[in-house]
Short mmCIF file of C-alpha atoms and ligand atoms in Angstrom, two decimals:
data_model
loop_
_atom_site.label_atom_id
_atom_site.label_comp_id
_atom_site.label_asym_id
_atom_site.label_seq_id
_atom_site.Cartn_x
_atom_site.Cartn_y
_atom_site.Cartn_z
CA MET E 285 -15.64 -2.23 35.13
CA VAL E 286 -12.08 -2.39 36.41
CA LEU E 287 -9.98 -0.50 33.92
CA LYS E 288 -6.46 -1.77 33.34
CA LEU E 289 -4.70 1.47 32.66
CA GLY E 290 -1.18 2.73 32.86
CA VAL E 291 1.78 4.28 31.10
CA HIS E 292 5.21 3.44 29.82
CA VAL E 293 7.48 3.66 32.89
CA SER E 294 11.21 4.08 33.31
CA ILE E 295 13.59 1.33 34.48
CA SER E 296 16.22 3.84 35.46
CA GLY E 297 18.27 2.64 38.45
CA GLY E 298 17.25 -1.00 37.90
CA ILE E 299 14.52 -2.90 36.14
CA SER E 300 12.53 -3.57 39.33
CA ASN E 301 12.18 0.18 39.84
CA SER E 302 9.63 0.10 37.02
CA VAL E 303 7.18 -1.64 39.35
CA ASP E 304 7.63 1.05 42.03
CA ASN E 305 7.26 3.76 39.38
CA ALA E 306 4.05 2.22 38.07
CA VAL E 307 2.52 1.72 41.52
CA LYS E 308 3.46 5.22 42.66
CA ILE E 309 1.43 6.88 39.90
CA GLY E 310 -1.58 4.61 40.27
CA SER E 311 -1.01 2.47 37.17
CA SER E 312 -2.86 -0.84 36.99
CA ALA E 313 -0.86 -1.81 33.88
CA PHE E 314 2.50 -0.73 32.54
CA GLN E 315 5.04 -1.05 29.77
CA ILE E 316 8.83 -0.93 29.90
CA PHE E 317 11.91 -1.18 27.77
CA THR E 318 14.04 -3.86 29.43
CA ARG E 319 17.14 -1.93 28.22
CA SER E 320 18.04 1.33 26.57
CA PRO E 321 15.81 1.59 23.48
CA ARG E 322 18.41 3.54 21.52
CA GLN E 323 21.36 1.14 21.80
CA TRP E 324 22.09 -2.21 20.19
CA LYS E 325 23.96 -3.60 23.17
CA SER E 326 22.38 -4.65 26.43
CA LYS E 327 23.69 -5.95 29.70
CA GLU E 328 22.52 -9.41 30.63
CA LEU E 329 19.97 -9.48 33.45
CA THR E 330 21.33 -10.86 36.69
CA PRO E 331 19.25 -13.42 38.62
CA ASP E 332 19.08 -10.86 41.42
CA GLU E 333 17.54 -8.23 39.10
CA SER E 334 14.95 -10.58 37.65
CA ASP E 335 14.04 -12.05 41.05
CA THR E 336 13.55 -8.59 42.55
CA PHE E 337 11.39 -7.54 39.60
CA LYS E 338 9.17 -10.61 39.93
CA GLU E 339 8.96 -10.27 43.70
CA LYS E 340 7.95 -6.61 43.54
CA LEU E 341 5.42 -7.30 40.81
CA GLY E 342 4.01 -10.23 42.80
CA ASN E 343 3.58 -7.99 45.86
CA SER E 344 1.98 -5.19 43.86
CA PRO E 345 -1.68 -4.84 42.89
CA ILE E 346 -0.63 -5.12 39.24
CA GLY E 347 -1.01 -8.59 37.75
CA PRO E 348 1.79 -9.86 35.49
CA GLU E 349 -0.81 -10.15 32.70
CA SER E 350 -0.93 -6.34 32.63
CA VAL E 351 2.76 -5.84 31.88
CA ALA E 352 4.35 -5.43 28.47
CA ASP E 353 7.86 -5.03 27.16
CA HIS E 354 8.47 -2.89 24.06
CA MET E 355 11.25 -3.75 21.61
CA PRO E 356 14.07 -1.19 21.36
CA TYR E 357 13.82 1.29 18.48
CA LEU E 358 16.92 0.42 16.44
CA PRO E 359 16.08 -3.05 15.10
CA ASN E 360 14.28 -3.29 11.75
CA LEU E 361 12.72 -6.71 11.38
CA SER E 362 11.57 -6.06 7.79
CA ALA E 363 14.92 -4.86 6.50
CA PRO E 364 16.53 -6.52 3.50
CA ALA E 365 19.23 -9.10 4.27
CA SER E 366 22.13 -7.26 5.91
CA GLU E 367 24.19 -7.15 9.05
CA MET E 368 21.61 -4.82 10.51
CA TYR E 369 18.83 -7.33 9.81
CA GLU E 370 20.81 -10.11 11.53
CA LYS E 371 21.42 -7.84 14.52
CA SER E 372 17.68 -7.13 14.63
CA ILE E 373 16.94 -10.85 14.87
CA SER E 374 19.45 -11.16 17.72
CA VAL E 375 17.81 -8.32 19.62
CA LEU E 376 14.40 -9.91 19.21
CA THR E 377 15.77 -13.21 20.53
CA GLU E 378 17.29 -11.35 23.49
CA GLU E 379 14.01 -9.62 24.26
CA ILE E 380 12.02 -12.86 24.06
CA THR E 381 14.54 -14.33 26.50
CA ARG E 382 14.40 -11.35 28.86
CA CYS E 383 10.59 -11.41 28.92
CA ASN E 384 10.59 -15.12 29.74
CA ILE E 385 13.10 -14.57 32.55
CA LEU E 386 11.10 -11.63 33.93
CA GLY E 387 7.72 -13.35 33.53
CA ILE E 388 6.45 -10.65 31.18
CA PRO E 389 3.83 -12.18 28.88
CA TYR E 390 3.77 -9.56 26.10
CA LEU E 391 6.50 -8.23 23.84
CA VAL E 392 5.41 -5.40 21.53
CA ILE E 393 7.29 -5.19 18.24
CA HIS E 394 7.28 -2.64 15.44
CA LEU E 395 6.81 -4.22 12.04
CA GLY E 396 9.66 -2.30 10.51
CA SER E 397 10.45 -0.76 7.16
CA HIS E 398 11.09 -2.54 3.87
CA LEU E 399 13.49 0.30 2.97
CA GLY E 400 12.24 0.49 -0.59
CA GLN E 401 12.22 -3.26 -1.35
CA GLY E 402 8.42 -3.39 -1.33
CA PRO E 403 5.90 -4.65 1.24
CA LYS E 404 6.02 -8.24 0.01
CA ASN E 405 9.75 -8.46 0.65
CA GLY E 406 9.39 -6.67 3.95
CA ILE E 407 6.70 -9.06 5.14
CA ASN E 408 8.81 -12.09 4.18
CA GLN E 409 11.74 -10.71 6.13
CA LEU E 410 9.54 -9.91 9.12
CA VAL E 411 8.01 -13.38 9.25
CA ASN E 412 11.46 -14.93 8.87
CA ALA E 413 12.87 -12.74 11.66
CA CYS E 414 10.07 -13.62 14.09
CA THR E 415 10.29 -17.34 13.32
CA LYS E 416 14.08 -17.40 13.62
CA SER E 417 14.05 -15.53 16.91
CA LEU E 418 11.52 -17.85 18.50
CA ASP E 419 13.45 -20.89 17.21
CA ALA E 420 16.64 -19.42 18.64
CA TYR E 421 14.95 -18.98 22.03
CA ASN E 422 13.63 -22.52 21.94
CA ASP E 423 17.15 -23.79 21.22
CA LEU E 424 18.51 -22.17 24.37
CA GLY E 425 17.11 -24.96 26.53
CA LEU E 426 15.29 -22.52 28.83
CA PRO E 427 11.73 -23.09 30.08
CA ARG E 428 9.00 -23.15 27.41
CA ASN E 429 8.24 -19.79 25.88
CA ILE E 430 5.44 -17.92 27.70
CA VAL E 431 5.74 -14.71 25.68
CA LYS E 432 3.32 -13.57 23.03
CA ILE E 433 4.91 -11.33 20.43
CA LEU E 434 2.46 -8.51 19.72
CA LEU E 435 2.46 -6.99 16.24
CA GLU E 436 1.96 -3.24 16.59
CA ASN E 437 0.20 -1.35 13.80
CA SER E 438 2.24 1.45 12.27
CA ALA E 439 1.31 5.03 11.43
CA GLY E 440 2.07 4.41 7.77
CA GLN E 441 5.35 6.32 7.46
CA LYS E 442 7.17 5.83 4.15
CA ASN E 443 8.07 2.16 3.51
CA SER E 444 6.60 1.03 6.83
CA ILE E 445 4.89 -2.32 7.17
CA GLY E 446 1.56 -2.83 8.91
CA SER E 447 -0.45 0.37 8.88
CA GLN E 448 -3.49 -1.29 7.28
CA VAL E 449 -5.62 -4.02 8.86
CA GLU E 450 -5.46 -6.19 5.72
CA GLU E 451 -1.67 -6.07 5.65
CA ILE E 452 -1.40 -7.00 9.33
CA GLN E 453 -3.74 -9.89 8.58
CA SER E 454 -1.43 -11.17 5.85
CA ILE E 455 1.36 -11.34 8.46
CA PHE E 456 -0.72 -12.65 11.35
CA ASP E 457 -2.23 -15.40 9.17
CA ILE E 458 1.26 -16.80 8.55
CA LEU E 459 2.58 -16.42 12.10
CA GLY E 460 -0.52 -17.76 13.86
CA LYS E 461 -2.04 -16.82 17.18
CA ASN E 462 -0.20 -19.34 19.38
CA ASP E 463 2.90 -17.22 19.82
CA TYR E 464 1.58 -13.94 18.42
CA GLY E 465 -1.03 -11.34 19.17
CA LEU E 466 -1.75 -7.71 18.38
CA CYS E 467 -1.05 -4.32 19.92
CA MET E 468 -3.18 -1.53 18.52
CA ASP E 469 -1.95 2.04 18.85
CA THR E 470 -4.79 4.55 18.52
CA CYS E 471 -2.50 7.38 17.36
CA HIS E 472 -1.06 5.15 14.64
CA LEU E 473 -4.52 3.98 13.56
CA PHE E 474 -5.70 7.58 13.20
CA ALA E 475 -2.53 8.63 11.38
CA ALA E 476 -3.03 5.66 9.04
CA GLY E 477 -6.48 6.94 8.08
CA TYR E 478 -8.87 5.22 10.50
CA ASP E 479 -11.15 7.86 11.95
CA LEU E 480 -11.41 7.15 15.67
CA SER E 481 -12.78 10.56 16.54
CA ASN E 482 -16.38 9.37 16.83
CA GLU E 483 -18.31 6.30 17.95
CA SER E 484 -19.29 5.12 14.49
CA GLY E 485 -15.68 5.33 13.29
CA VAL E 486 -14.48 3.33 16.29
CA SER E 487 -17.12 0.62 15.90
CA ALA E 488 -16.56 0.36 12.14
CA LEU E 489 -12.82 -0.03 12.70
CA PHE E 490 -13.13 -2.69 15.38
CA ASP E 491 -15.70 -4.62 13.30
CA ASN E 492 -13.13 -4.49 10.51
CA ILE E 493 -10.35 -5.67 12.86
CA ASP E 494 -12.64 -8.37 14.22
CA SER E 495 -13.40 -9.82 10.79
CA HIS E 496 -9.77 -9.75 9.62
CA LEU E 497 -7.82 -10.43 12.80
CA GLY E 498 -10.22 -11.23 15.66
CA VAL E 499 -10.44 -8.53 18.34
CA GLU E 500 -9.71 -11.16 20.98
CA ASN E 501 -6.14 -11.20 19.65
CA ILE E 502 -5.63 -7.60 20.73
CA LYS E 503 -3.66 -8.00 23.97
CA ILE E 504 -2.51 -4.42 24.54
CA ILE E 505 -3.90 -1.07 23.41
CA HIS E 506 -1.60 1.93 23.18
CA LEU E 507 -3.98 4.70 24.12
CA ASN E 508 -2.52 7.82 22.56
CA ASP E 509 -4.13 10.84 21.02
CA SER E 510 -2.61 12.20 17.83
CA LYS E 511 -0.93 15.50 17.11
CA GLY E 512 -1.10 14.79 13.40
CA ASP E 513 -4.24 14.86 11.29
CA LEU E 514 -6.33 11.90 10.17
CA GLY E 515 -4.36 10.02 7.48
CA SER E 516 -1.26 12.19 8.00
CA ASN E 517 1.00 9.13 8.57
CA LEU E 518 2.65 11.13 11.36
CA ASP E 519 3.67 9.25 14.50
CA ARG E 520 3.16 12.07 17.01
CA HIS E 521 1.54 11.06 20.25
CA TYR E 522 -0.41 13.51 22.37
CA HIS E 523 -2.35 13.58 25.65
CA VAL E 524 -5.65 11.70 25.46
CA GLY E 525 -8.48 14.02 24.58
CA LEU E 526 -6.27 16.95 23.63
CA GLY E 527 -5.19 15.83 20.15
CA LYS E 528 -6.90 15.42 16.80
CA ILE E 529 -8.76 12.26 17.87
CA GLY E 530 -10.34 13.89 20.89
CA VAL E 531 -12.42 12.68 23.81
CA SER E 532 -15.52 11.14 22.31
CA GLY E 533 -13.97 8.39 20.18
CA LEU E 534 -11.37 7.45 22.79
CA ARG E 535 -13.94 7.43 25.59
CA TYR E 536 -16.10 5.07 23.55
CA LEU E 537 -13.11 2.82 22.88
CA VAL E 538 -12.10 2.62 26.56
CA ASN E 539 -15.62 1.45 27.36
CA TYR E 540 -15.81 -1.01 24.46
CA LYS E 541 -17.03 -4.24 26.09
CA LYS E 542 -14.58 -6.53 24.33
CA PHE E 543 -11.67 -4.57 25.77
CA ASN E 544 -12.61 -4.76 29.43
CA LYS E 545 -9.68 -7.06 30.17
CA VAL E 546 -7.19 -5.45 27.81
CA PRO E 547 -4.51 -3.20 29.36
CA PHE E 548 -4.50 0.35 28.01
CA ILE E 549 -1.02 1.88 27.99
CA MET E 550 -0.45 5.57 27.36
CA GLU E 551 2.77 6.66 25.68
CA THR E 552 2.18 10.36 25.94
CA PRO E 553 4.63 13.14 26.69
CA ILE E 554 5.26 14.43 30.20
CA ASP E 555 5.05 18.20 29.91
CA SER E 556 3.48 21.23 31.48
CA VAL E 557 0.11 20.28 29.95
CA ARG E 558 -0.24 17.02 31.88
CA ASN E 559 1.92 14.47 33.66
CA ASP E 560 1.30 10.72 33.91
CA VAL E 561 -0.83 10.99 37.06
CA ASP E 562 -3.07 13.58 35.39
CA ASN E 563 -3.38 11.45 32.26
CA ILE E 564 -4.34 8.36 34.27
CA GLU E 565 -6.91 10.31 36.23
CA PHE E 566 -8.31 11.87 33.06
CA VAL E 567 -8.89 8.50 31.40
CA ARG E 568 -10.22 6.86 34.58
CA ASN E 569 -13.05 9.34 34.47
CA PHE E 570 -14.05 7.93 31.07
CA VAL E 571 -15.36 4.74 32.56
CA ASN E 572 -19.15 4.41 32.40
CA GLU E 573 -20.13 2.68 35.61
ZN1 ZN M 52 5.49 1.08 19.64
ZN1 ZN M 53 3.98 5.93 18.00
#
């Protein structure tokens, strides 16, 4: 099995540097922010920047189908009607546009927080935000949208949308699988109460996901261990195998047959415990030949 495995890489110094960064550490998949994740404003991509990115990616061993963009952190697509909500829709439209220009097929979005208005309201706002953003892209007169928006499960922090499979289904059923898919984060799943620490927990969860959502709609897996306990609702990523989930469940998941074409992206800290190269090597050794 050829494992598609990588990490979130930096675009510092120019967006095409992300490809060099990914290749340098032996990634066969990678994720980026196309802009600073902690600012509302972004600079428009120049044709030179996007051409260089596509050229470098084309000349690398990494296929474009193994690249994802992650939405910045500030937008809240489930927020009640407000200026902030409108700005969130604009950022999503910008990111859809940037992905299309860069030839990136997947855009991972957080499902946001209803800020106390209740999940039903939050879900309505989220669906409206996604639909409006795609419509806005389509109105720009650019080439047909090639980007799938991937709904990422949340850890279940207060007021958050989408920590439970059934709730994600209620969103995905409305949006449909043409323009949407799923990104599953293992840390978030564990924090939301799904026990991935052993084989039976992993297979029960993915049977559950399969019956509600269809596992074939999972296009990216965020492979993160968890610093927080099972059901803690804490979004604290940790190095694979060294957190509360541990090796055996995550090893089983990496080898799960239905995921043999799905890119695994680690979003783990770089610290004295392990760097990205060590993490990639550690998970590569999981693969059962
Ligand atoms: Zn995320
Ligand atoms: Zn997280």
